mmCIF file of C-alpha atoms and ligand atoms in Angstrom:
data_model
loop_
_atom_site.group_PDB
_atom_site.id
_atom_site.type_symbol
_atom_site.label_atom_id
_atom_site.label_comp_id
_atom_site.label_asym_id
_atom_site.label_seq_id
_atom_site.Cartn_x
_atom_site.Cartn_y
_atom_site.Cartn_z
ATOM 1 C CA UNK J 1 -13.696 4.357 -8.475
ATOM 2 C CA UNK J 2 -11.300 1.217 -9.767
ATOM 3 C CA UNK J 3 -12.519 -2.588 -11.047
ATOM 4 C CA UNK J 4 -10.503 -3.585 -8.383
ATOM 5 C CA UNK J 5 -12.561 -1.510 -6.021
ATOM 6 C CA UNK J 6 -15.692 -3.751 -6.865
ATOM 7 C CA UNK J 7 -13.638 -6.984 -6.807
ATOM 8 C CA UNK J 8 -13.085 -5.897 -3.316
ATOM 9 C CA UNK J 9 -16.429 -5.772 -2.000
ATOM 10 C CA UNK J 10 -16.900 -9.476 -3.235
ATOM 11 C CA UNK J 11 -13.963 -11.036 -2.012
ATOM 12 C CA UNK J 12 -15.260 -12.251 1.285
ATOM 13 C CA UNK J 13 -16.960 -14.799 -0.870
ATOM 14 C CA UNK J 14 -20.712 -13.864 -0.469
ATOM 15 C CA UNK J 15 -22.737 -13.619 -3.537
ATOM 16 C CA UNK J 16 -24.224 -9.999 -4.305
ATOM 17 C CA UNK J 17 -26.255 -8.731 -7.006
ATOM 18 C CA UNK J 18 -25.261 -5.610 -9.236
ATOM 19 C CA UNK J 19 -28.252 -3.654 -7.414
ATOM 20 C CA UNK J 20 -26.699 -4.160 -4.359
ATOM 21 C CA UNK J 21 -22.826 -3.826 -5.287
ATOM 22 C CA UNK J 22 -24.166 -0.406 -6.985
ATOM 23 C CA UNK J 23 -25.699 1.002 -3.650
ATOM 24 C CA UNK J 24 -22.898 -0.327 -1.745
ATOM 25 C CA UNK J 25 -20.020 1.565 -3.492
ATOM 26 C CA UNK J 26 -22.396 4.388 -4.601
ATOM 27 C CA UNK J 27 -21.413 4.017 -8.636
ATOM 28 C CA UNK J 28 -23.493 4.171 -11.229
ATOM 29 C CA UNK J 29 -25.286 0.865 -12.504
ATOM 30 C CA UNK J 30 -23.716 1.149 -16.026
ATOM 31 C CA UNK J 31 -20.110 1.465 -13.964
ATOM 32 C CA UNK J 32 -20.693 -1.373 -12.081
ATOM 33 C CA UNK J 33 -22.063 -3.476 -15.358
ATOM 34 C CA UNK J 34 -18.904 -2.656 -16.994
ATOM 35 C CA UNK J 35 -16.624 -3.333 -14.100
ATOM 36 C CA UNK J 36 -18.349 -6.712 -13.669
ATOM 37 C CA UNK J 37 -17.558 -7.399 -17.282
ATOM 38 C CA UNK J 38 -14.142 -6.997 -16.567
ATOM 39 C CA UNK J 39 -13.989 -9.064 -13.974
ATOM 40 C CA UNK J 40 -15.865 -12.004 -15.797
ATOM 41 C CA UNK J 41 -13.843 -12.060 -18.792
ATOM 42 C CA UNK J 42 -10.805 -12.605 -16.214
ATOM 43 C CA UNK J 43 -12.870 -15.404 -15.075
ATOM 44 C CA UNK J 44 -12.271 -14.208 -11.317
ATOM 45 C CA UNK J 45 -16.176 -13.250 -10.832
ATOM 46 C CA UNK J 46 -19.234 -15.715 -11.735
ATOM 47 C CA UNK J 47 -22.914 -15.870 -11.434
ATOM 48 C CA UNK J 48 -23.474 -17.701 -8.173
ATOM 49 C CA UNK J 49 -25.993 -20.529 -7.961
ATOM 50 C CA UNK J 50 -24.645 -23.069 -10.673
ATOM 51 C CA UNK J 51 -26.791 -21.581 -13.138
ATOM 52 C CA UNK J 52 -30.262 -22.392 -10.655
ATOM 53 C CA UNK J 53 -32.681 -20.402 -12.759
ATOM 54 C CA UNK J 54 -36.230 -19.622 -11.967
ATOM 55 C CA UNK J 55 -38.537 -18.835 -14.865
ATOM 56 C CA UNK J 56 -36.171 -18.891 -17.497
ATOM 57 C CA UNK J 57 -34.270 -15.524 -16.162
ATOM 58 C CA UNK J 58 -29.902 -15.134 -15.780
ATOM 59 C CA UNK J 59 -29.070 -15.746 -12.139
ATOM 60 C CA UNK J 60 -28.568 -12.227 -10.934
ATOM 61 C CA UNK J 61 -26.058 -12.812 -8.190
ATOM 62 C CA UNK J 62 -22.686 -12.657 -8.231
ATOM 63 C CA UNK J 63 -19.647 -13.924 -6.417
ATOM 64 C CA UNK J 64 -16.005 -14.456 -6.229
ATOM 65 C CA UNK J 65 -15.132 -17.790 -8.230
ATOM 66 C CA UNK J 66 -12.263 -19.405 -6.450
ATOM 67 C CA UNK J 67 -11.268 -21.634 -9.148
ATOM 68 C CA UNK J 68 -10.706 -18.900 -11.654
ATOM 69 C CA UNK J 69 -7.053 -19.092 -11.042
ATOM 70 C CA UNK J 70 -5.191 -21.535 -9.288
ATOM 71 C CA UNK J 71 -1.952 -20.644 -6.854
ATOM 72 C CA UNK J 72 1.057 -23.111 -5.566
ATOM 73 C CA UNK J 73 1.937 -22.664 -1.949
ATOM 74 C CA UNK J 74 5.734 -24.287 -1.174
ATOM 75 C CA UNK J 75 7.161 -24.214 2.227
ATOM 76 C CA UNK J 76 10.803 -25.408 2.531
ATOM 77 C CA UNK J 77 11.926 -26.386 5.976
ATOM 78 C CA UNK J 78 15.312 -27.758 7.363
ATOM 79 C CA UNK J 79 14.781 -31.066 6.616
ATOM 80 C CA UNK J 80 11.552 -31.367 4.511
ATOM 81 C CA UNK J 81 9.667 -29.817 2.125
ATOM 82 C CA UNK J 82 5.694 -29.387 0.909
ATOM 83 C CA UNK J 83 4.315 -28.136 -1.673
ATOM 84 C CA UNK J 84 0.274 -27.300 -2.536
ATOM 85 C CA UNK J 85 -1.955 -25.703 -5.101
ATOM 86 C CA UNK J 86 -4.847 -23.949 -3.588
ATOM 87 C CA UNK J 87 -7.532 -22.095 -5.578
ATOM 88 C CA UNK J 88 -8.291 -17.977 -4.584
ATOM 89 C CA UNK J 89 -9.939 -18.894 -1.670
ATOM 90 C CA UNK J 90 -6.961 -20.473 -0.204
ATOM 91 C CA UNK J 91 -8.451 -24.186 0.040
ATOM 92 C CA UNK J 92 -5.831 -26.669 -0.547
ATOM 93 C CA UNK J 93 -6.285 -28.676 -3.268
ATOM 94 C CA UNK J 94 -3.602 -31.289 -3.074
ATOM 95 C CA UNK J 95 -0.237 -31.050 -1.790
ATOM 96 C CA UNK J 96 3.049 -33.542 -1.237
ATOM 97 C CA UNK J 97 5.426 -33.451 1.177
ATOM 98 C CA UNK J 98 9.004 -35.165 1.191
ATOM 99 C CA UNK J 99 12.076 -35.422 3.285
ATOM 100 C CA UNK J 100 14.355 -32.679 1.818
ATOM 101 C CA UNK J 101 17.499 -31.622 2.993
ATOM 102 C CA UNK J 102 17.616 -27.443 2.405
ATOM 103 C CA UNK J 103 21.900 -27.745 2.931
ATOM 104 C CA UNK J 104 21.502 -29.630 -0.874
ATOM 105 C CA UNK J 105 21.400 -25.919 -2.177
ATOM 106 C CA UNK J 106 19.077 -23.991 -4.480
ATOM 107 C CA UNK J 107 19.641 -25.789 -7.524
ATOM 108 C CA UNK J 108 18.324 -29.160 -5.917
ATOM 109 C CA UNK J 109 15.727 -27.804 -3.881
ATOM 110 C CA UNK J 110 14.049 -25.580 -6.476
ATOM 111 C CA UNK J 111 14.374 -28.440 -8.776
ATOM 112 C CA UNK J 112 12.462 -30.336 -6.298
ATOM 113 C CA UNK J 113 9.515 -27.447 -6.332
ATOM 114 C CA UNK J 114 9.373 -27.330 -9.935
ATOM 115 C CA UNK J 115 8.937 -31.067 -10.515
ATOM 116 C CA UNK J 116 6.382 -31.490 -8.235
ATOM 117 C CA UNK J 117 4.628 -28.411 -8.721
ATOM 118 C CA UNK J 118 4.428 -29.191 -12.234
ATOM 119 C CA UNK J 119 3.004 -32.945 -11.535
ATOM 120 C CA UNK J 120 0.199 -31.592 -8.935
ATOM 121 C CA UNK J 121 -1.050 -29.136 -11.896
ATOM 122 C CA UNK J 122 -1.012 -32.299 -14.445
ATOM 123 C CA UNK J 123 -2.548 -34.821 -11.176
ATOM 124 C CA UNK J 124 -5.995 -32.161 -11.530
ATOM 125 C CA UNK J 125 -5.640 -31.683 -14.960
ATOM 126 C CA UNK J 126 -4.741 -27.849 -15.099
ATOM 127 C CA UNK J 127 -2.041 -26.635 -17.410
ATOM 128 C CA UNK J 128 0.862 -24.272 -16.515
ATOM 129 C CA UNK J 129 -0.905 -21.342 -17.718
ATOM 130 C CA UNK J 130 -3.383 -21.516 -14.872
ATOM 131 C CA UNK J 131 -1.087 -21.190 -12.037
ATOM 132 C CA UNK J 132 -1.364 -17.211 -11.185
ATOM 133 C CA UNK J 133 1.507 -17.126 -8.574
ATOM 134 C CA UNK J 134 3.799 -18.976 -6.414
ATOM 135 C CA UNK J 135 4.373 -18.609 -2.802
ATOM 136 C CA UNK J 136 7.263 -19.476 -1.112
ATOM 137 C CA UNK J 137 8.604 -19.802 2.547
ATOM 138 C CA UNK J 138 12.278 -20.230 3.201
ATOM 139 C CA UNK J 139 13.598 -21.202 6.664
ATOM 140 C CA UNK J 140 16.140 -18.392 7.019
ATOM 141 C CA UNK J 141 16.052 -14.630 6.731
ATOM 142 C CA UNK J 142 14.400 -13.289 3.613
ATOM 143 C CA UNK J 143 14.662 -9.906 1.810
ATOM 144 C CA UNK J 144 11.046 -9.622 0.976
ATOM 145 C CA UNK J 145 11.520 -7.237 -1.739
ATOM 146 C CA UNK J 146 13.855 -9.421 -3.907
ATOM 147 C CA UNK J 147 13.057 -12.905 -2.415
ATOM 148 C CA UNK J 148 16.661 -13.820 -1.798
ATOM 149 C CA UNK J 149 17.691 -15.367 1.446
ATOM 150 C CA UNK J 150 20.444 -13.165 2.844
ATOM 151 C CA UNK J 151 23.208 -15.035 5.360
ATOM 152 C CA UNK J 152 20.850 -17.813 5.696
ATOM 153 C CA UNK J 153 23.128 -19.834 8.735
ATOM 154 C CA UNK J 154 21.910 -23.439 7.742
ATOM 155 C CA UNK J 155 21.379 -22.674 4.020
ATOM 156 C CA UNK J 156 24.391 -23.471 2.203
ATOM 157 C CA UNK J 157 24.826 -21.763 -1.259
ATOM 158 C CA UNK J 158 21.245 -19.943 -1.173
ATOM 159 C CA UNK J 159 22.818 -16.713 0.579
ATOM 160 C CA UNK J 160 21.814 -13.924 -2.034
ATOM 161 C CA UNK J 161 20.039 -16.503 -4.619
ATOM 162 C CA UNK J 162 17.450 -15.488 -6.806
ATOM 163 C CA UNK J 163 14.860 -17.878 -6.017
ATOM 164 C CA UNK J 164 11.884 -15.742 -8.016
ATOM 165 C CA UNK J 165 14.304 -15.801 -11.104
ATOM 166 C CA UNK J 166 14.868 -19.531 -10.858
ATOM 167 C CA UNK J 167 11.378 -20.953 -10.477
ATOM 168 C CA UNK J 168 10.076 -17.909 -13.473
ATOM 169 C CA UNK J 169 12.259 -19.985 -16.190
ATOM 170 C CA UNK J 170 9.681 -22.921 -15.519
ATOM 171 C CA UNK J 171 6.228 -20.664 -14.522
ATOM 172 C CA UNK J 172 6.058 -17.476 -16.264
ATOM 173 C CA UNK J 173 4.263 -16.087 -13.011
ATOM 174 C CA UNK J 174 4.883 -14.022 -9.751
ATOM 175 C CA UNK J 175 7.020 -15.785 -7.098
ATOM 176 C CA UNK J 176 6.533 -14.180 -3.348
ATOM 177 C CA UNK J 177 9.076 -14.968 -0.969
ATOM 178 C CA UNK J 178 9.058 -14.937 2.591
ATOM 179 C CA UNK J 179 10.663 -16.236 5.910
ATOM 180 C CA UNK J 180 9.052 -19.502 7.494
ATOM 181 C CA UNK J 181 7.660 -18.147 10.220
ATOM 182 C CA UNK J 182 6.434 -15.242 8.227
ATOM 183 C CA UNK J 183 4.169 -17.885 6.506
ATOM 184 C CA UNK J 184 3.253 -19.533 9.283
ATOM 185 C CA UNK J 185 1.878 -16.794 10.687
ATOM 186 C CA UNK J 186 -0.025 -15.814 7.450
ATOM 187 C CA UNK J 187 -1.203 -19.644 7.360
ATOM 188 C CA UNK J 188 -2.653 -19.834 11.279
ATOM 189 C CA UNK J 189 -4.433 -16.566 10.520
ATOM 190 C CA UNK J 190 -5.844 -17.589 7.132
ATOM 191 C CA UNK J 191 -6.676 -21.295 7.855
ATOM 192 C CA UNK J 192 -7.957 -20.514 11.871
ATOM 193 C CA UNK J 193 -7.916 -16.989 13.078
ATOM 194 C CA UNK J 194 -9.577 -14.765 10.222
ATOM 195 C CA UNK J 195 -11.552 -12.216 12.387
ATOM 196 C CA UNK J 196 -7.999 -11.469 14.241
ATOM 197 C CA UNK J 197 -6.199 -8.422 12.925
ATOM 198 C CA UNK J 198 -3.590 -8.522 15.166
ATOM 199 C CA UNK J 199 -1.458 -11.454 16.160
ATOM 200 C CA UNK J 200 1.837 -12.720 17.199
ATOM 201 C CA UNK J 201 3.258 -16.336 15.977
ATOM 202 C CA UNK J 202 6.124 -17.233 17.835
ATOM 203 C CA UNK J 203 7.754 -20.573 16.540
ATOM 204 C CA UNK J 204 10.119 -22.270 19.003
ATOM 205 C CA UNK J 205 12.169 -24.965 17.558
ATOM 206 C CA UNK J 206 15.896 -25.323 16.626
ATOM 207 C CA UNK J 207 15.478 -21.311 17.419
ATOM 208 C CA UNK J 208 13.241 -18.911 17.513
ATOM 209 C CA UNK J 209 11.306 -16.500 15.343
ATOM 210 C CA UNK J 210 8.172 -14.593 14.980
ATOM 211 C CA UNK J 211 5.843 -13.698 12.603
ATOM 212 C CA UNK J 212 3.749 -10.455 13.129
ATOM 213 C CA UNK J 213 0.333 -9.438 11.629
ATOM 214 C CA UNK J 214 -0.728 -5.803 12.829
ATOM 215 C CA UNK J 215 -3.933 -4.048 11.805
ATOM 216 C CA UNK J 216 -4.589 -6.750 9.288
ATOM 217 C CA UNK J 217 -1.114 -7.041 7.808
ATOM 218 C CA UNK J 218 2.194 -8.817 8.240
ATOM 219 C CA UNK J 219 4.751 -6.962 9.628
ATOM 220 C CA UNK J 220 7.795 -7.319 7.500
ATOM 221 C CA UNK J 221 9.415 -4.183 8.933
ATOM 222 C CA UNK J 222 12.324 -2.035 6.561
ATOM 223 C CA UNK J 223 14.356 -5.265 5.229
ATOM 224 C CA UNK J 224 11.921 -8.073 5.855
ATOM 225 C CA UNK J 225 13.717 -9.105 9.552
ATOM 226 C CA UNK J 226 10.861 -7.845 11.786
ATOM 227 C CA UNK J 227 10.023 -10.624 14.800
ATOM 228 C CA UNK J 228 13.188 -11.717 15.114
ATOM 229 C CA UNK J 229 12.710 -12.357 18.752
ATOM 230 C CA UNK J 230 15.218 -15.235 19.247
ATOM 231 C CA UNK J 231 18.374 -13.040 19.270
ATOM 232 C CA UNK J 232 16.445 -10.670 22.250
ATOM 233 C CA UNK J 233 19.034 -9.878 25.123
ATOM 234 C CA UNK J 234 17.020 -11.554 28.164
ATOM 235 C CA UNK J 235 18.503 -11.621 31.761
ATOM 236 C CA UNK J 236 18.441 -15.057 32.651
ATOM 237 C CA UNK J 237 20.637 -15.867 29.401
ATOM 238 C CA UNK J 238 23.082 -13.542 31.371
ATOM 239 C CA UNK J 239 26.639 -14.851 29.536
ATOM 240 C CA UNK J 240 25.582 -18.023 27.469
ATOM 241 C CA UNK J 241 26.656 -17.827 23.825
ATOM 242 C CA UNK J 242 24.592 -17.867 20.996
ATOM 243 C CA UNK J 243 24.917 -18.931 17.462
ATOM 244 C CA UNK J 244 24.601 -15.872 16.203
ATOM 245 C CA UNK J 245 27.969 -14.794 18.070
ATOM 246 C CA UNK J 246 26.213 -13.109 21.129
ATOM 247 C CA UNK J 247 25.859 -13.665 24.514
ATOM 248 C CA UNK J 248 22.333 -13.472 26.659
ATOM 249 C CA UNK J 249 19.985 -13.852 23.824
ATOM 250 C CA UNK J 250 16.481 -15.571 24.361
ATOM 251 C CA UNK J 251 17.129 -18.726 21.734
ATOM 252 C CA UNK J 252 20.189 -19.484 23.887
ATOM 253 C CA UNK J 253 18.083 -20.318 27.009
ATOM 254 C CA UNK J 254 14.855 -21.705 25.411
ATOM 255 C CA UNK J 255 14.914 -22.767 21.923
ATOM 256 C CA UNK J 256 14.635 -26.713 21.950
ATOM 257 C CA UNK J 257 18.609 -27.454 21.792
ATOM 258 C CA UNK J 258 19.033 -24.631 24.683
ATOM 259 C CA UNK J 259 15.980 -26.743 27.030
ATOM 260 C CA UNK J 260 18.010 -30.038 25.705
ATOM 261 C CA UNK J 261 21.201 -29.259 26.882
ATOM 262 C CA UNK J 262 20.176 -27.674 30.152
ATOM 263 C CA UNK J 263 18.457 -31.204 30.926
ATOM 264 C CA UNK J 264 21.610 -32.850 29.875
ATOM 265 C CA UNK J 265 23.249 -31.116 32.653
ATOM 266 C CA UNK J 266 21.144 -32.258 35.338
ATOM 267 C CA UNK J 267 21.954 -36.012 34.236
ATOM 268 C CA UNK J 268 18.187 -36.389 31.644
ATOM 269 C CA UNK J 269 19.355 -37.747 28.303
ATOM 270 C CA UNK J 270 17.892 -34.820 25.802
ATOM 271 C CA UNK J 271 19.382 -33.698 22.631
ATOM 272 C CA UNK J 272 16.772 -32.159 20.376
ATOM 273 C CA UNK J 273 13.510 -30.441 21.175
ATOM 274 C CA UNK J 274 11.941 -33.435 19.915
ATOM 275 C CA UNK J 275 13.816 -35.728 22.753
ATOM 276 C CA UNK J 276 12.206 -32.562 25.001
ATOM 277 C CA UNK J 277 8.714 -32.728 24.150
ATOM 278 C CA UNK J 278 8.693 -36.328 24.199
ATOM 279 C CA UNK J 279 9.986 -36.235 28.029
ATOM 280 C CA UNK J 280 7.401 -33.647 28.544
ATOM 281 C CA UNK J 281 4.775 -36.249 27.195
ATOM 282 C CA UNK J 282 6.248 -38.778 29.713
ATOM 283 C CA UNK J 283 5.821 -36.916 32.708
ATOM 284 C CA UNK J 284 9.046 -35.940 33.470
ATOM 285 C CA UNK J 285 8.907 -33.779 36.040
ATOM 286 C CA UNK J 286 12.515 -31.565 35.277
ATOM 287 C CA UNK J 287 11.196 -31.687 31.805
ATOM 288 C CA UNK J 288 8.139 -30.255 32.940
ATOM 289 C CA UNK J 289 9.475 -27.715 34.811
ATOM 290 C CA UNK J 290 12.552 -26.882 32.224
ATOM 291 C CA UNK J 291 9.835 -26.427 29.483
ATOM 292 C CA UNK J 292 7.651 -24.180 31.956
ATOM 293 C CA UNK J 293 11.442 -21.793 32.395
ATOM 294 C CA UNK J 294 11.495 -21.215 28.404
ATOM 295 C CA UNK J 295 8.159 -20.599 28.904
ATOM 296 C CA UNK J 296 8.986 -18.002 31.357
ATOM 297 C CA UNK J 297 11.563 -16.574 29.297
ATOM 298 C CA UNK J 298 9.625 -16.584 26.061
ATOM 299 C CA UNK J 299 6.988 -14.649 28.202
ATOM 300 C CA UNK J 300 9.440 -11.568 28.834
ATOM 301 C CA UNK J 301 9.818 -10.927 25.645
ATOM 302 C CA UNK J 302 6.538 -11.733 24.564
ATOM 303 C CA UNK J 303 5.208 -9.256 27.363
ATOM 304 C CA UNK J 304 7.483 -6.186 25.609
ATOM 305 C CA UNK J 305 5.909 -7.106 22.120
ATOM 306 C CA UNK J 306 2.432 -7.141 23.991
ATOM 307 C CA UNK J 307 3.032 -3.648 25.205
ATOM 308 C CA UNK J 308 4.596 -2.739 21.935
ATOM 309 C CA UNK J 309 2.206 -3.816 19.604
ATOM 310 C CA UNK J 310 -1.349 -5.321 21.872
ATOM 311 C CA UNK J 311 -2.121 -8.332 20.007
ATOM 312 C CA UNK J 312 -4.774 -9.818 20.497
ATOM 313 C CA UNK J 313 -3.554 -13.405 20.308
ATOM 314 C CA UNK J 314 -0.012 -15.282 20.677
ATOM 315 C CA UNK J 315 0.316 -18.711 18.852
ATOM 316 C CA UNK J 316 2.790 -20.979 19.967
ATOM 317 C CA UNK J 317 4.264 -23.150 17.098
ATOM 318 C CA UNK J 318 7.161 -24.844 15.959
ATOM 319 C CA UNK J 319 8.352 -28.280 17.345
ATOM 320 C CA UNK J 320 8.220 -27.302 21.270
ATOM 321 C CA UNK J 321 4.456 -26.180 20.834
ATOM 322 C CA UNK J 322 4.091 -29.746 21.159
ATOM 323 C CA UNK J 323 5.010 -29.928 24.898
ATOM 324 C CA UNK J 324 1.495 -27.865 25.354
ATOM 325 C CA UNK J 325 0.189 -26.487 28.436
ATOM 326 C CA UNK J 326 4.086 -26.559 30.053
ATOM 327 C CA UNK J 327 5.056 -24.367 27.941
ATOM 328 C CA UNK J 328 1.961 -21.914 27.663
ATOM 329 C CA UNK J 329 1.785 -21.803 31.039
ATOM 330 C CA UNK J 330 5.109 -20.026 31.746
ATOM 331 C CA UNK J 331 4.488 -17.889 28.788
ATOM 332 C CA UNK J 332 0.747 -16.801 30.521
ATOM 333 C CA UNK J 333 2.652 -16.434 33.901
ATOM 334 C CA UNK J 334 5.036 -13.466 32.848
ATOM 335 C CA UNK J 335 2.670 -12.070 29.942
ATOM 336 C CA UNK J 336 -0.356 -11.393 32.392
ATOM 337 C CA UNK J 337 2.338 -10.344 35.346
ATOM 338 C CA UNK J 338 4.169 -7.981 32.996
ATOM 339 C CA UNK J 339 1.885 -6.521 30.606
ATOM 340 C CA UNK J 340 -0.956 -3.734 30.726
ATOM 341 C CA UNK J 341 -4.420 -5.314 32.421
ATOM 342 C CA UNK J 342 -6.294 -3.616 29.193
ATOM 343 C CA UNK J 343 -3.518 -5.450 26.815
ATOM 344 C CA UNK J 344 -4.223 -8.749 28.603
ATOM 345 C CA UNK J 345 -7.985 -8.647 28.955
ATOM 346 C CA UNK J 346 -9.231 -10.345 25.924
ATOM 347 C CA UNK J 347 -5.629 -11.822 25.050
ATOM 348 C CA UNK J 348 -5.633 -15.143 23.617
ATOM 349 C CA UNK J 349 -2.714 -17.478 24.332
ATOM 350 C CA UNK J 350 -2.289 -20.845 22.770
ATOM 351 C CA UNK J 351 -0.543 -23.488 20.169
ATOM 352 C CA UNK J 352 -0.962 -23.128 16.625
ATOM 353 C CA UNK J 353 -4.240 -24.852 15.371
ATOM 354 C CA UNK J 354 -2.776 -25.375 11.962
ATOM 355 C CA UNK J 355 0.647 -26.933 12.962
ATOM 356 C CA UNK J 356 2.886 -28.426 10.834
ATOM 357 C CA UNK J 357 0.002 -27.412 7.601
ATOM 358 C CA UNK J 358 0.495 -23.718 8.802
ATOM 359 C CA UNK J 359 3.453 -22.822 6.395
ATOM 360 C CA UNK J 360 1.612 -24.472 3.087
ATOM 361 C CA UNK J 361 -1.381 -22.774 3.842
ATOM 362 C CA UNK J 362 0.627 -19.280 4.584
ATOM 363 C CA UNK J 363 3.273 -19.702 1.236
ATOM 364 C CA UNK J 364 -0.199 -20.096 -0.747
ATOM 365 C CA UNK J 365 -2.046 -17.388 1.400
ATOM 366 C CA UNK J 366 1.212 -15.083 0.250
ATOM 367 C CA UNK J 367 0.600 -15.884 -2.994
ATOM 368 C CA UNK J 368 -3.380 -15.382 -3.201
ATOM 369 C CA UNK J 369 -2.906 -12.024 -1.171
ATOM 370 C CA UNK J 370 -0.614 -10.831 -4.048
ATOM 371 C CA UNK J 371 -2.614 -11.843 -7.178
ATOM 372 C CA UNK J 372 -6.258 -10.598 -5.903
ATOM 373 C CA UNK J 373 -4.306 -6.799 -4.316
ATOM 374 C CA UNK J 374 -5.758 -4.141 -6.402
ATOM 375 C CA UNK J 375 -2.512 -3.222 -7.906
ATOM 376 C CA UNK J 376 -3.019 -6.642 -10.022
ATOM 377 C CA UNK J 377 -6.143 -7.157 -10.801
ATOM 378 C CA UNK J 378 -6.148 -3.442 -11.899
ATOM 379 C CA UNK J 379 -3.071 -4.449 -14.623
ATOM 380 C CA UNK J 380 -5.239 -7.521 -15.226
ATOM 381 C CA UNK J 381 -8.347 -6.311 -16.153
ATOM 382 C CA UNK J 382 -6.534 -3.486 -18.117
ATOM 383 C CA UNK J 383 -4.808 -6.454 -19.919
ATOM 384 C CA UNK J 384 -8.258 -7.872 -20.921
ATOM 385 C CA UNK J 385 -9.480 -4.564 -21.972
HETATM 386 ZN ZN1 LIG R 1 21.640 -14.805 19.337
#
């Protein structure tokens, strides 16, 4: 049994004694002791109870020490960016958000990331050496294995750019990069659905995409494009031209700009998704109806996904999620009608609770998942002897 296996027993944050760890793992107490010693040298495991000793005996409970290392989570959107520091439990310690146009290019945007992360560390009284990893979400397709954006439509200058390489010039730590909706799925799960192993997070905004967590793991697929639901064909989209060049995509009729365009065609003034949301909130019946129809279109694609992967939760995020019940009602209508009763019996369909913070929480969770992985823990403990 490896050191990481002992660490896994403590990852839930519950304190345990050495005897309990030996019993659960089936390892000899001497083996447990040496594994725990290695983890304590790394600072990852510490005596639990803050030194409240009774009768002069040292505290016998051990627990994960979430403040041993710090990670940075960075959520880069189309027009804004957020960077945060988190402890190993994923608790956000401090964060900073700025308006920032991703089209300014990688040198400019990643320069902002370097500066803000350095400032946040200094503000926490932490050195660069205490930073363990950086997680980054980008608003475009990302090849996860290399951390490079590939042909991102709204990110001029980023195609193929080595994001980890850039940030590692300033911070000598692992840099994990993923697309924005994948990190939102992780963030929602981490912050609000920790007991849910199978969920779909669908972002409905200027575009449409989904992050899929199945069996407790984010599913990226072979190249990292899994969950690209915006360009699935739906019947009602017919011959409508999509920005991807194809006809009949879901995004071409159900994303924010498409709903706004539909409203303009019936004489309602709306340009973007935010206008649609404002109209729904003001009770405009045409906007309510248009959003509900978009919900049904989304539901058509989601029903297929429900049949394929049987999630226990569908979470709707992105700007259009603020249209709330109107959108959810359309989605529920079709999903419940089109999926097997067994699949929908306990299926929850809700809007995101993490909201616009889902991305930064998820970026931190991505970094934490890496540094607390068995491979990383075993390498780190081997390095400290
Ligand atoms: Zn398309």
